[in-house]
XYZ file of C-alpha atoms in Angstrom:
676
model
C -1.481 24.343 -38.577
C 0.484 22.807 -35.840
C -0.346 21.074 -32.521
C 2.257 22.825 -30.260
C 1.061 21.840 -26.017
C -1.048 19.678 -24.481
C -1.838 20.544 -20.650
C -3.683 18.130 -18.204
C -4.812 18.470 -15.144
C -6.610 16.023 -12.967
C -7.438 13.901 -16.109
C -7.337 10.332 -15.361
C -3.680 9.472 -13.767
C -2.489 13.199 -14.054
C -3.502 14.637 -10.892
C -0.982 17.256 -11.008
C -0.777 20.214 -13.591
C 1.564 18.493 -16.490
C 2.227 20.321 -19.798
C 3.542 18.126 -22.784
C 5.430 20.307 -25.479
C 4.600 19.025 -29.056
C 8.037 20.451 -31.250
C 8.201 20.367 -34.783
C 9.212 17.059 -36.248
C 8.802 13.439 -34.179
C 7.564 13.464 -30.444
C 7.471 10.276 -29.018
C 6.724 9.347 -25.155
C 8.370 5.848 -24.052
C 7.061 4.441 -20.661
C 6.332 0.821 -18.831
C 2.759 -0.283 -19.242
C 0.455 1.539 -17.010
C 2.165 4.554 -16.834
C -0.382 6.753 -18.890
C 0.728 6.617 -22.515
C -2.658 5.681 -23.475
C -4.253 8.629 -21.298
C -2.506 11.380 -23.432
C -3.969 10.097 -26.631
C -7.238 9.946 -25.161
C -6.580 13.383 -23.734
C -6.197 14.642 -27.400
C -9.312 12.883 -28.282
C -11.253 14.073 -25.315
C -10.325 18.043 -26.141
C -11.060 17.512 -29.655
C -14.852 16.704 -28.690
C -15.258 12.907 -28.032
C -18.647 12.305 -26.390
C -18.648 8.470 -25.561
C -17.342 7.423 -22.385
C -16.680 3.701 -23.931
C -14.569 4.980 -26.195
C -12.432 6.751 -23.183
C -12.616 3.512 -21.591
C -15.151 4.386 -18.825
C -18.780 3.657 -17.750
C -19.370 7.348 -17.384
C -17.969 10.548 -18.579
C -16.847 11.446 -15.138
C -14.685 8.642 -14.734
C -11.866 10.835 -16.420
C -11.886 12.870 -13.436
C -8.657 11.716 -11.166
C -10.565 9.095 -8.655
C -8.068 9.166 -5.586
C -5.822 6.948 -4.317
C -4.956 5.995 -0.880
C -2.552 8.891 -0.825
C -4.228 11.570 -2.422
C -8.052 12.483 -2.381
C -10.469 12.438 -5.429
C -10.505 15.580 -7.571
C -13.978 17.174 -8.821
C -12.553 18.796 -11.769
C -10.638 17.914 -14.616
C -9.305 19.843 -17.537
C -7.013 19.728 -20.857
C -5.896 22.268 -22.890
C -4.740 21.963 -26.256
C -2.424 24.849 -28.242
C -2.640 25.152 -31.786
C 0.178 27.302 -34.181
C -2.245 29.566 -36.175
C 0.211 31.448 -37.803
C -0.872 30.895 -41.426
C -4.395 31.767 -40.453
C -6.061 28.373 -42.071
C -8.617 28.409 -38.807
C -12.299 28.640 -39.777
C -13.476 32.158 -40.160
C -14.551 32.456 -36.206
C -11.419 31.769 -34.950
C -8.929 32.671 -37.372
C -8.394 36.375 -35.810
C -5.512 35.177 -33.672
C -2.305 33.874 -34.344
C -2.345 30.925 -31.694
C -5.458 29.106 -30.655
C -5.711 27.582 -27.093
C -8.856 25.016 -26.869
C -9.837 24.226 -23.602
C -12.433 21.471 -21.935
C -13.517 21.313 -18.178
C -15.480 19.005 -16.435
C -16.808 19.196 -13.265
C -18.099 16.105 -11.524
C -21.890 16.020 -11.931
C -22.583 19.024 -13.686
C -21.132 17.910 -17.281
C -18.514 19.462 -19.836
C -17.566 23.095 -20.921
C -15.823 23.928 -24.081
C -13.662 27.503 -24.459
C -11.662 28.758 -27.156
C -9.209 31.656 -26.268
C -10.992 31.949 -23.055
C -14.522 32.369 -24.779
C -17.314 29.701 -23.682
C -18.613 27.740 -26.703
C -20.542 24.715 -27.775
C -19.006 21.590 -28.415
C -20.210 21.251 -31.832
C -17.945 24.392 -32.515
C -15.047 22.431 -31.283
C -15.967 19.259 -33.404
C -16.555 21.632 -36.655
C -12.826 23.411 -35.859
C -11.494 20.142 -35.699
C -13.286 18.923 -38.968
C -12.164 21.802 -40.825
C -8.445 20.835 -39.736
C -8.885 17.426 -41.082
C -8.955 15.841 -37.639
C -11.225 15.308 -34.901
C -11.937 12.938 -31.920
C -12.986 10.125 -34.512
C -10.136 10.844 -37.022
C -8.325 7.922 -38.307
C -5.163 9.908 -37.627
C -5.533 8.914 -34.086
C -4.464 5.622 -34.071
C -4.504 3.476 -30.914
C -4.694 -0.477 -30.187
C -5.763 -2.473 -33.280
C -6.231 0.653 -35.424
C -3.716 -0.206 -38.086
C -5.346 -3.782 -38.468
C -8.980 -2.069 -38.837
C -7.970 0.532 -41.255
C -6.325 -2.459 -43.597
C -9.772 -4.496 -43.455
C -11.500 -1.084 -43.320
C -14.852 -1.642 -45.548
C -15.071 1.153 -48.416
C -17.221 3.274 -46.848
C -14.917 3.703 -43.803
C -11.993 4.071 -46.192
C -14.312 6.346 -47.957
C -14.175 8.255 -44.528
C -10.349 8.414 -44.585
C -10.511 9.849 -47.642
C -12.789 12.546 -47.153
C -10.691 13.685 -44.212
C -7.576 13.510 -46.009
C -9.324 15.773 -48.577
C -9.971 18.389 -45.669
C -14.204 18.091 -46.532
C -14.884 16.270 -43.415
C -16.099 19.693 -41.615
C -18.424 19.942 -44.864
C -19.963 16.630 -44.559
C -20.834 17.865 -40.620
C -22.310 21.275 -41.577
C -24.411 19.744 -44.382
C -25.532 16.927 -41.720
C -26.708 19.956 -39.223
C -28.047 21.964 -42.150
C -30.459 18.592 -42.696
C -31.508 18.213 -39.277
C -32.217 22.151 -39.047
C -34.367 21.506 -42.297
C -36.209 18.396 -41.004
C -36.973 20.767 -37.565
C -38.052 23.486 -39.789
C -40.352 20.840 -41.707
C -41.983 19.438 -38.554
C -42.515 23.216 -37.634
C -44.611 24.081 -40.755
C -46.206 20.838 -40.352
C -47.403 21.705 -36.543
C -48.242 25.253 -37.811
C -50.425 23.854 -40.742
C -52.264 21.601 -37.960
C -52.546 24.845 -35.771
C -54.044 26.721 -38.763
C -56.609 24.341 -39.711
C -57.905 24.348 -36.160
C -57.967 28.546 -36.263
C -59.796 28.155 -39.766
C -62.539 25.788 -37.611
C -62.689 28.359 -35.171
C -62.859 31.211 -37.394
C -65.943 29.643 -38.921
C -67.572 29.122 -35.958
C -67.155 33.012 -35.004
C -68.073 33.513 -38.502
C -71.423 31.543 -37.839
C -71.983 33.299 -34.615
C -71.682 36.737 -36.176
C -73.961 36.160 -38.953
C -76.364 35.054 -36.108
C -75.788 38.080 -33.956
C -76.017 40.344 -37.131
C -79.229 38.540 -38.626
C -79.976 39.167 -34.461
C -79.960 42.766 -34.931
C -81.535 43.184 -38.326
C -84.519 41.308 -37.313
C -84.727 43.459 -34.183
C -84.651 46.621 -36.216
C -87.527 45.553 -38.680
C -89.829 44.640 -35.806
C -89.207 47.532 -34.111
C -89.678 49.504 -37.583
C -92.714 47.148 -38.311
C -94.101 48.218 -34.848
C -93.782 51.939 -35.241
C -95.330 51.977 -38.811
C -98.405 49.821 -37.422
C -98.802 52.400 -34.486
C -98.312 55.150 -36.903
C -101.185 53.823 -39.505
C -103.726 53.013 -36.238
C -102.770 56.769 -35.099
C -103.789 58.152 -38.418
C -106.790 56.199 -39.006
C -108.035 57.077 -35.444
C -107.305 60.788 -36.447
C -108.978 60.277 -39.705
C -112.082 58.682 -38.169
C -112.472 60.751 -35.243
C -112.350 64.175 -37.953
C -114.995 62.366 -40.049
C -116.995 61.723 -37.210
C -116.924 65.168 -35.950
C -117.927 66.514 -39.171
C -120.476 64.136 -39.608
C -122.318 65.277 -36.067
C -121.948 68.881 -36.741
C -123.957 68.025 -40.408
C -126.509 66.460 -38.214
C -126.789 69.126 -35.455
C -127.577 71.532 -38.552
C -130.404 69.331 -40.300
C -131.753 68.789 -36.617
C -132.188 72.536 -36.341
C -133.155 73.269 -39.357
C -136.124 70.557 -39.282
C -136.836 71.674 -35.362
C -136.953 75.260 -37.010
C -139.567 73.941 -40.158
C -141.488 72.124 -37.533
C -141.715 75.221 -35.288
C -142.624 77.423 -38.306
C -145.198 74.856 -39.761
C -146.745 74.895 -36.032
C -146.957 78.286 -35.941
C -148.403 78.400 -39.342
C -150.584 75.897 -38.395
C -151.865 78.062 -35.507
C -152.133 80.755 -37.627
C -153.952 79.108 -40.255
C -156.421 77.577 -37.745
C -157.004 80.981 -36.251
C -157.167 82.670 -39.630
C -158.671 79.939 -41.620
C -161.241 81.872 -43.820
C -158.910 84.438 -44.703
C -156.401 81.859 -45.395
C -158.420 79.595 -47.532
C -157.202 81.932 -50.362
C -153.431 80.760 -49.876
C -154.015 76.964 -49.487
C -152.717 76.570 -52.686
C -149.755 78.645 -51.586
C -149.417 76.595 -48.289
C -149.831 73.471 -50.523
C -147.170 74.615 -52.595
C -144.801 75.110 -49.321
C -146.068 71.765 -48.036
C -144.743 70.470 -51.417
C -141.396 72.343 -51.142
C -141.180 70.969 -47.650
C -141.572 67.653 -48.660
C -139.071 67.786 -51.768
C -136.579 69.156 -48.828
C -137.267 66.052 -46.771
C -136.843 63.908 -49.588
C -133.619 65.801 -50.317
C -132.739 65.278 -46.491
C -133.753 61.624 -46.780
C -131.072 61.137 -49.610
C -128.822 62.898 -47.862
C -129.081 60.276 -45.162
C -128.704 57.550 -47.526
C -125.479 59.035 -48.615
C -124.533 59.591 -45.260
C -125.274 55.832 -44.455
C -123.434 54.912 -47.737
C -120.136 56.685 -46.816
C -120.177 55.255 -42.655
C -120.556 52.174 -45.090
C -117.339 52.543 -46.718
C -115.785 54.139 -43.875
C -116.451 50.524 -41.820
C -115.086 48.712 -45.068
C -111.639 50.692 -44.661
C -112.035 50.070 -40.778
C -112.229 46.369 -41.513
C -109.420 46.793 -43.894
C -107.300 48.821 -41.450
C -107.883 45.780 -38.955
C -106.896 43.213 -41.597
C -104.017 45.260 -41.672
C -103.194 45.260 -38.148
C -103.927 41.813 -37.807
C -101.380 40.991 -40.519
C -98.660 43.546 -38.889
C -99.321 41.430 -35.401
C -98.527 38.176 -37.017
C -95.480 39.604 -38.357
C -94.599 40.680 -34.755
C -95.276 37.404 -33.232
C -93.085 35.981 -36.004
C -90.266 38.228 -34.910
C -91.102 37.439 -31.437
C -90.784 33.550 -32.072
C -87.530 34.355 -33.989
C -86.101 36.735 -31.040
C -86.911 33.446 -28.643
C -85.212 31.226 -30.455
C -82.133 33.447 -30.604
C -82.608 33.752 -26.906
C -82.862 30.405 -26.471
C -79.589 29.564 -28.294
C -77.792 32.714 -26.858
C -78.803 30.571 -23.258
C -77.928 27.200 -24.921
C -74.329 28.830 -25.655
C -73.848 30.398 -22.484
C -75.014 27.072 -20.826
C -72.241 25.326 -23.010
C -69.716 27.262 -21.835
C -70.663 27.548 -18.050
C -68.527 24.845 -16.815
C -65.630 26.499 -18.535
C -64.160 27.933 -15.121
C -64.277 24.746 -12.953
C -62.671 22.883 -15.857
C -60.056 25.533 -16.138
C -59.570 25.255 -12.389
C -59.643 21.272 -12.235
C -56.810 21.805 -15.060
C -54.914 23.836 -13.401
C -55.114 21.647 -10.606
C -53.737 18.437 -12.286
C -51.249 20.775 -13.913
C -50.270 21.782 -10.567
C -50.080 18.497 -8.976
C -47.921 17.098 -12.283
C -45.482 19.829 -11.620
C -45.143 18.913 -8.018
C -44.806 15.148 -8.920
C -42.322 16.056 -11.468
C -40.454 18.277 -9.186
C -40.385 14.968 -6.341
C -39.445 13.069 -8.973
C -36.297 15.658 -10.163
C -35.134 15.852 -6.456
C -35.409 12.227 -5.976
C -33.317 11.786 -9.233
C -30.820 14.527 -8.219
C -30.485 12.432 -5.021
C -29.787 8.908 -6.532
C -27.332 10.506 -8.855
C -25.374 12.042 -5.976
C -25.909 8.868 -4.081
C -24.563 6.994 -7.426
C -21.346 9.285 -7.489
C -20.718 8.689 -3.652
C -20.885 4.991 -3.830
C -18.933 4.953 -7.090
C -16.092 6.960 -5.372
C -16.476 4.667 -2.121
C -15.842 1.788 -4.029
C -12.970 3.084 -5.977
C -11.245 3.922 -2.736
C -12.215 0.374 -1.186
C -10.573 -0.899 -4.311
C -7.958 0.480 -3.741
C -7.423 -0.013 -0.009
C -8.084 -4.007 -0.773
C -4.689 -3.428 -3.488
C -2.754 -1.981 -0.653
C -3.727 -4.609 1.708
C -3.175 -7.150 -0.662
C 0.529 -5.389 -1.088
C 1.029 -5.292 2.157
C 0.158 -9.035 2.684
C 3.007 -10.136 0.079
C 5.598 -7.952 2.040
C 4.559 -9.679 5.216
C 4.877 -12.961 3.570
C 8.524 -12.069 2.480
C 9.382 -10.844 5.809
C 8.090 -14.266 7.252
C 10.468 -16.307 4.758
C 13.427 -14.005 5.603
C 12.482 -14.829 9.390
C 12.107 -18.537 8.854
C 15.809 -18.394 6.722
C 17.407 -16.592 9.519
C 16.122 -19.035 12.080
C 16.890 -22.108 10.141
C 20.677 -20.187 10.001
C 20.466 -19.596 13.581
C 19.788 -23.336 14.090
C 22.926 -24.475 12.052
C 25.002 -22.582 14.082
C 23.731 -23.638 17.528
C 27.243 -25.247 18.685
C 28.391 -21.962 19.533
C 27.267 -20.838 22.283
C 28.122 -17.175 22.774
C 26.715 -17.126 19.321
C 23.478 -18.923 20.510
C 22.835 -16.482 23.234
C 23.857 -13.500 21.258
C 20.675 -14.573 18.762
C 18.274 -15.591 21.634
C 18.488 -12.123 23.274
C 18.196 -10.655 19.565
C 15.197 -12.502 18.904
C 13.663 -11.843 22.666
C 14.210 -8.103 21.822
C 12.756 -8.071 18.088
C 9.960 -10.276 19.832
C 8.962 -7.660 21.951
C 9.305 -4.723 19.318
C 7.256 -6.878 17.239
C 4.605 -7.378 20.098
C 4.765 -3.550 20.683
C 4.493 -2.536 17.307
C 1.524 -5.407 17.043
C -0.719 -3.370 19.875
C 0.336 -0.003 18.404
C -1.267 -1.507 14.964
C -4.080 -2.780 16.826
C -4.616 0.460 18.601
C -4.472 2.098 15.130
C -6.729 -0.268 13.136
C -9.479 0.438 16.029
C -9.282 4.226 15.748
C -9.239 3.664 11.906
C -12.513 1.940 12.149
C -14.065 4.475 14.783
C -13.219 7.287 12.391
C -14.101 5.629 9.332
C -17.543 4.968 11.133
C -17.734 8.245 12.189
C -17.141 9.623 8.590
C -19.757 7.359 7.472
C -22.512 8.496 10.069
C -21.205 12.258 9.085
C -21.906 11.747 5.219
C -25.349 9.810 6.015
C -26.496 12.905 7.719
C -24.791 15.394 5.426
C -27.009 13.087 2.349
C -30.428 13.405 4.230
C -29.657 17.066 5.230
C -28.869 17.755 1.346
C -31.566 15.784 0.262
C -34.054 17.754 2.251
C -32.789 20.766 1.491
C -32.745 19.901 -2.401
C -36.421 18.935 -2.018
C -37.620 21.641 -0.609
C -35.673 23.980 -2.613
C -37.136 22.331 -5.591
C -40.858 22.884 -4.338
C -40.045 26.425 -3.738
C -38.555 27.295 -7.294
C -41.551 25.584 -8.861
C -44.140 27.453 -6.432
C -42.245 30.625 -7.284
C -42.690 30.231 -10.756
C -46.323 29.462 -10.829
C -46.926 32.437 -8.343
C -44.545 34.791 -10.175
C -46.055 37.964 -11.705
C -44.819 38.643 -15.599
C -43.357 41.983 -16.203
C -45.886 42.928 -18.871
C -48.390 42.566 -16.223
C -48.925 46.445 -15.188
C -51.571 45.594 -12.772
C -50.617 42.870 -10.588
C -54.063 41.549 -8.418
C -54.906 42.286 -4.893
C -54.123 38.314 -3.910
C -50.581 39.136 -4.307
C -50.719 42.105 -1.768
C -52.307 39.745 1.071
C -50.907 38.034 3.813
C -53.155 35.488 5.858
C -52.948 33.099 8.560
C -52.249 29.318 7.529
C -55.655 27.765 7.619
C -57.810 30.729 6.962
C -57.056 30.547 3.153
C -60.052 29.095 2.237
C -62.110 31.032 4.111
C -60.941 34.424 2.945
C -61.030 32.987 -0.787
C -65.018 32.196 -0.222
C -65.387 35.981 1.367
C -63.943 37.587 -1.709
C -63.888 35.272 -4.361
C -63.175 36.892 -7.918
C -62.869 40.431 -6.140
C -59.305 39.303 -5.094
C -58.357 39.364 -8.853
C -58.718 43.203 -8.906
C -55.968 45.543 -8.937
C -54.633 48.071 -6.096
C -53.657 50.450 -9.075
C -56.131 53.179 -9.746
C -55.286 53.285 -13.353
C -56.138 49.727 -13.632
C -59.481 48.775 -15.720
C -60.433 46.647 -12.282
C -59.068 48.075 -9.602
C -59.996 48.582 -5.518
C -60.219 52.312 -4.624
C -58.772 53.518 -0.695
C -62.085 55.058 0.882
C -62.204 56.300 4.520
C -63.631 53.984 7.063
C -67.491 54.160 8.207
C -68.152 56.683 10.639
C -70.617 53.825 12.068
C -70.879 50.358 11.121
C -73.720 47.769 12.050
C -72.220 44.882 14.522
C -71.592 41.269 13.501
C -74.072 39.200 15.242
C -72.743 38.218 18.861
C -70.498 35.289 19.050
C -68.840 36.105 15.602
C -64.967 36.588 15.148
C -63.881 39.020 12.647
C -61.921 37.748 9.882
C -59.752 40.798 9.717
C -57.990 39.196 12.629
C -56.201 36.813 10.509
C -55.424 38.615 7.434
C -53.174 41.500 6.771
C -54.398 43.387 3.772
C -54.073 46.975 1.891
C -56.252 49.656 3.534
C -58.598 49.116 0.706
C -59.877 46.308 2.113
C -60.526 47.604 5.415
C -64.742 48.429 4.509
C -64.892 44.709 3.048
C -63.372 43.158 6.067
C -64.904 44.736 8.724
C -68.253 43.145 7.233
C -66.999 39.468 7.272
C -67.126 37.343 10.430
C -65.918 33.941 11.061
C -68.015 30.895 12.600
C -68.297 27.290 12.923
C -70.195 25.155 9.986
C -73.142 24.573 12.310
C -73.950 28.192 12.928
C -73.971 29.427 9.588
C -77.913 28.526 8.737
C -78.781 30.140 12.706
C -76.705 33.347 12.043
C -77.712 34.597 8.735
C -81.234 36.077 9.220
C -79.350 38.212 11.757
C -77.147 39.941 8.853
C -77.237 43.433 8.164
C -76.827 44.767 4.850
C -73.308 43.967 3.414
C -72.210 41.727 6.287
C -71.489 38.279 5.184
C -70.131 34.890 7.185
C -67.358 32.546 6.525
C -66.114 28.816 7.899
C -62.860 27.988 7.594
C -63.656 25.078 5.349
C -64.825 27.846 2.339
C -69.023 28.059 3.736
C -70.446 31.355 2.905
C -73.630 33.005 4.269
C -74.389 36.577 2.910
C -77.256 39.070 4.059
C -79.001 38.912 0.989
C -79.873 34.728 1.438
C -76.852 33.984 -1.300
C -75.529 30.660 0.209
C -72.482 28.662 -0.766
C -71.354 25.060 0.818
C -68.429 24.212 2.138
C -65.603 22.400 0.324
C -66.215 24.315 -3.173
C -62.730 24.582 -4.443
C -61.499 28.132 -5.786
C -58.620 29.305 -7.332
C -57.767 32.286 -5.034
C -58.124 29.767 -2.156
C -55.546 27.384 -4.090
C -53.302 30.530 -4.812
C -53.169 31.827 -1.130
C -52.357 28.189 0.396
C -49.492 28.071 -2.569
C -48.009 31.650 -0.863
C -48.286 30.481 2.315
C -46.711 27.542 1.481
C -43.968 29.207 0.118
C -43.488 31.305 2.735
C -43.021 28.324 4.829
C -40.532 26.827 2.518
C -38.361 29.632 2.514
C -38.626 29.442 6.326
C -37.458 26.032 6.469
C -34.874 26.383 3.957
C -33.403 29.188 5.793
C -33.514 27.156 8.789
C -32.198 24.034 7.143
C -29.276 25.960 5.612
C -27.735 26.148 8.785
C -28.284 22.361 9.442
C -26.625 21.701 6.551
C -23.730 23.823 6.837
C -23.344 22.371 10.280
C -23.309 18.693 8.698
C -21.104 19.587 6.192
C -18.607 20.988 8.887
C -18.624 17.791 10.761
C -18.587 15.545 7.734
C -15.181 17.308 7.084
C -14.089 17.023 10.478
C -14.922 13.302 10.302
C -13.105 13.098 6.906
C -9.903 14.705 8.045
C -9.983 12.743 11.149
C -10.440 9.111 9.364
C -7.580 10.502 6.639
C -5.131 10.917 9.699
C -6.345 7.681 11.634
C -5.623 5.972 7.798
C -2.292 7.291 7.546
C -1.562 6.454 11.366
C -2.456 3.085 10.676
C -0.254 2.716 7.638
C 2.790 4.005 9.094
C 2.058 1.381 12.214
C 1.579 -1.082 9.549
């Protein structure tokens, strides 16, 4: 591969596009000191990927751009293009499909460099690897500059090794190995961070497993308690049913026995009456009556035995009832233990809920701190941009003043030379004073030259005054333009930050209602207090949480006297018509007085966030809410965009005024130089 052409435009002293052909053989550039020979070598080093401004003999990389002279303005762009013949196809793989390579590096003041290969933008690393594979580059020993030969002769073995590696063509391999090592170290760091994240997730997983076990135990205990209660109730019902049936049978048996005994007593009474009436005829049947009496006695004894048996059975039933009562007490104890376990689980649940109660407030505080930090970062970035712009402008002004000072020194030297010539001419005229005719002619010529010199000095003084006036006007216009651009930069940075903060992601299918509201500035806190978390619901009916369009009420209870409807300060979709019609705006001092007069559904708010609801719910003023901050940020974003739109015209006017002042200063500078 062979370098064929080097093209420069705006690079250091090459203000006009300059092409330097590199023909086969030896190409040499000869010229006096300061003509720009070293700039060509630096252009080669720069287009091959040089990143050090010190190696380019400058304090910053923008110093390679043409800084301007008294006759030419400074440039904002510099470009160097190097053409390489690739007919033998030895270029690296991504660039080996064409017969000629054109590598271009372009730099714009305050915006950095860009690289292109055959018109396609590439990374600086790609260009450095391209030249490294070609055994050359910005730091190649082949780029011999002043003192380089002596450095190579006195080089250490490590430096000579780099020279030999480049000669062997393996520099690109070392560069790729270094890049691969950097990627491997980055991958190892990512793996270490991933391990930390996995450990944190394991800790969270253990906590979730513990909570799951507690929930499962709670469900199991609840099931056991319900089954134990059901079984106890069933046993009690069965025991009561059996006792009822047994009592009924005993009652029936006792009634039969009483009937039999009553019948027997009646029969005995009848028999006694008959016996008393017919005692004599019945004497003979006394034995039979005694026998019958004996049978009755035996029957009574049998009944007594049956009664004792019934009592024994009643005692047995009482024992069974006592056993059932003991079983019921045991079940009741088990139920109490289950209730205690349930209460303990409820306490643990309440403790967990209380532990997570402040998460919303802490999240709001964290978001507020994050927004403040982002706002401070945007302000710092805007200030940094302004300072960088000021430094660049001051650097250009300093370079221009240095050039003007050098021009003034050269003019002083020329004036001193003319003064010497005038003194010599005066001495020559004094030597020829004897000739009257020549003396008169010389005196007349001297007077004429004095008049011309006086007119020239007056014209130069006027030109200098015009130059000073034009320079002062240019300085004031430039300062006004800087201030306008600074304000525009700060407002634009704040507008971009708020736009990023308030933007809705593409994956959010249901944007919240808060993004469809427009509230008068100063009433954001009142609206957020009135609606609260309801502003997070969507307007699409397919969203899980959404507002539905309903017709307005036929009749609504009016708000208390002296209350202003909040709807006057809010522009919202029709879905909020019912809600906004029941919200009133009051002063902070009237809330407690008007709250008892509210009808169902009505609420009162103050501008600083106080809330009084019809059901007695009250929220003190000053309570920060995410909805209020979001509404204030949206209003602030609208104000910023309005200010930016108005400021754009001011910036354009200031830029036009600065351009006119700069043009006038340039014309005045040219006139002053001509008169001088």
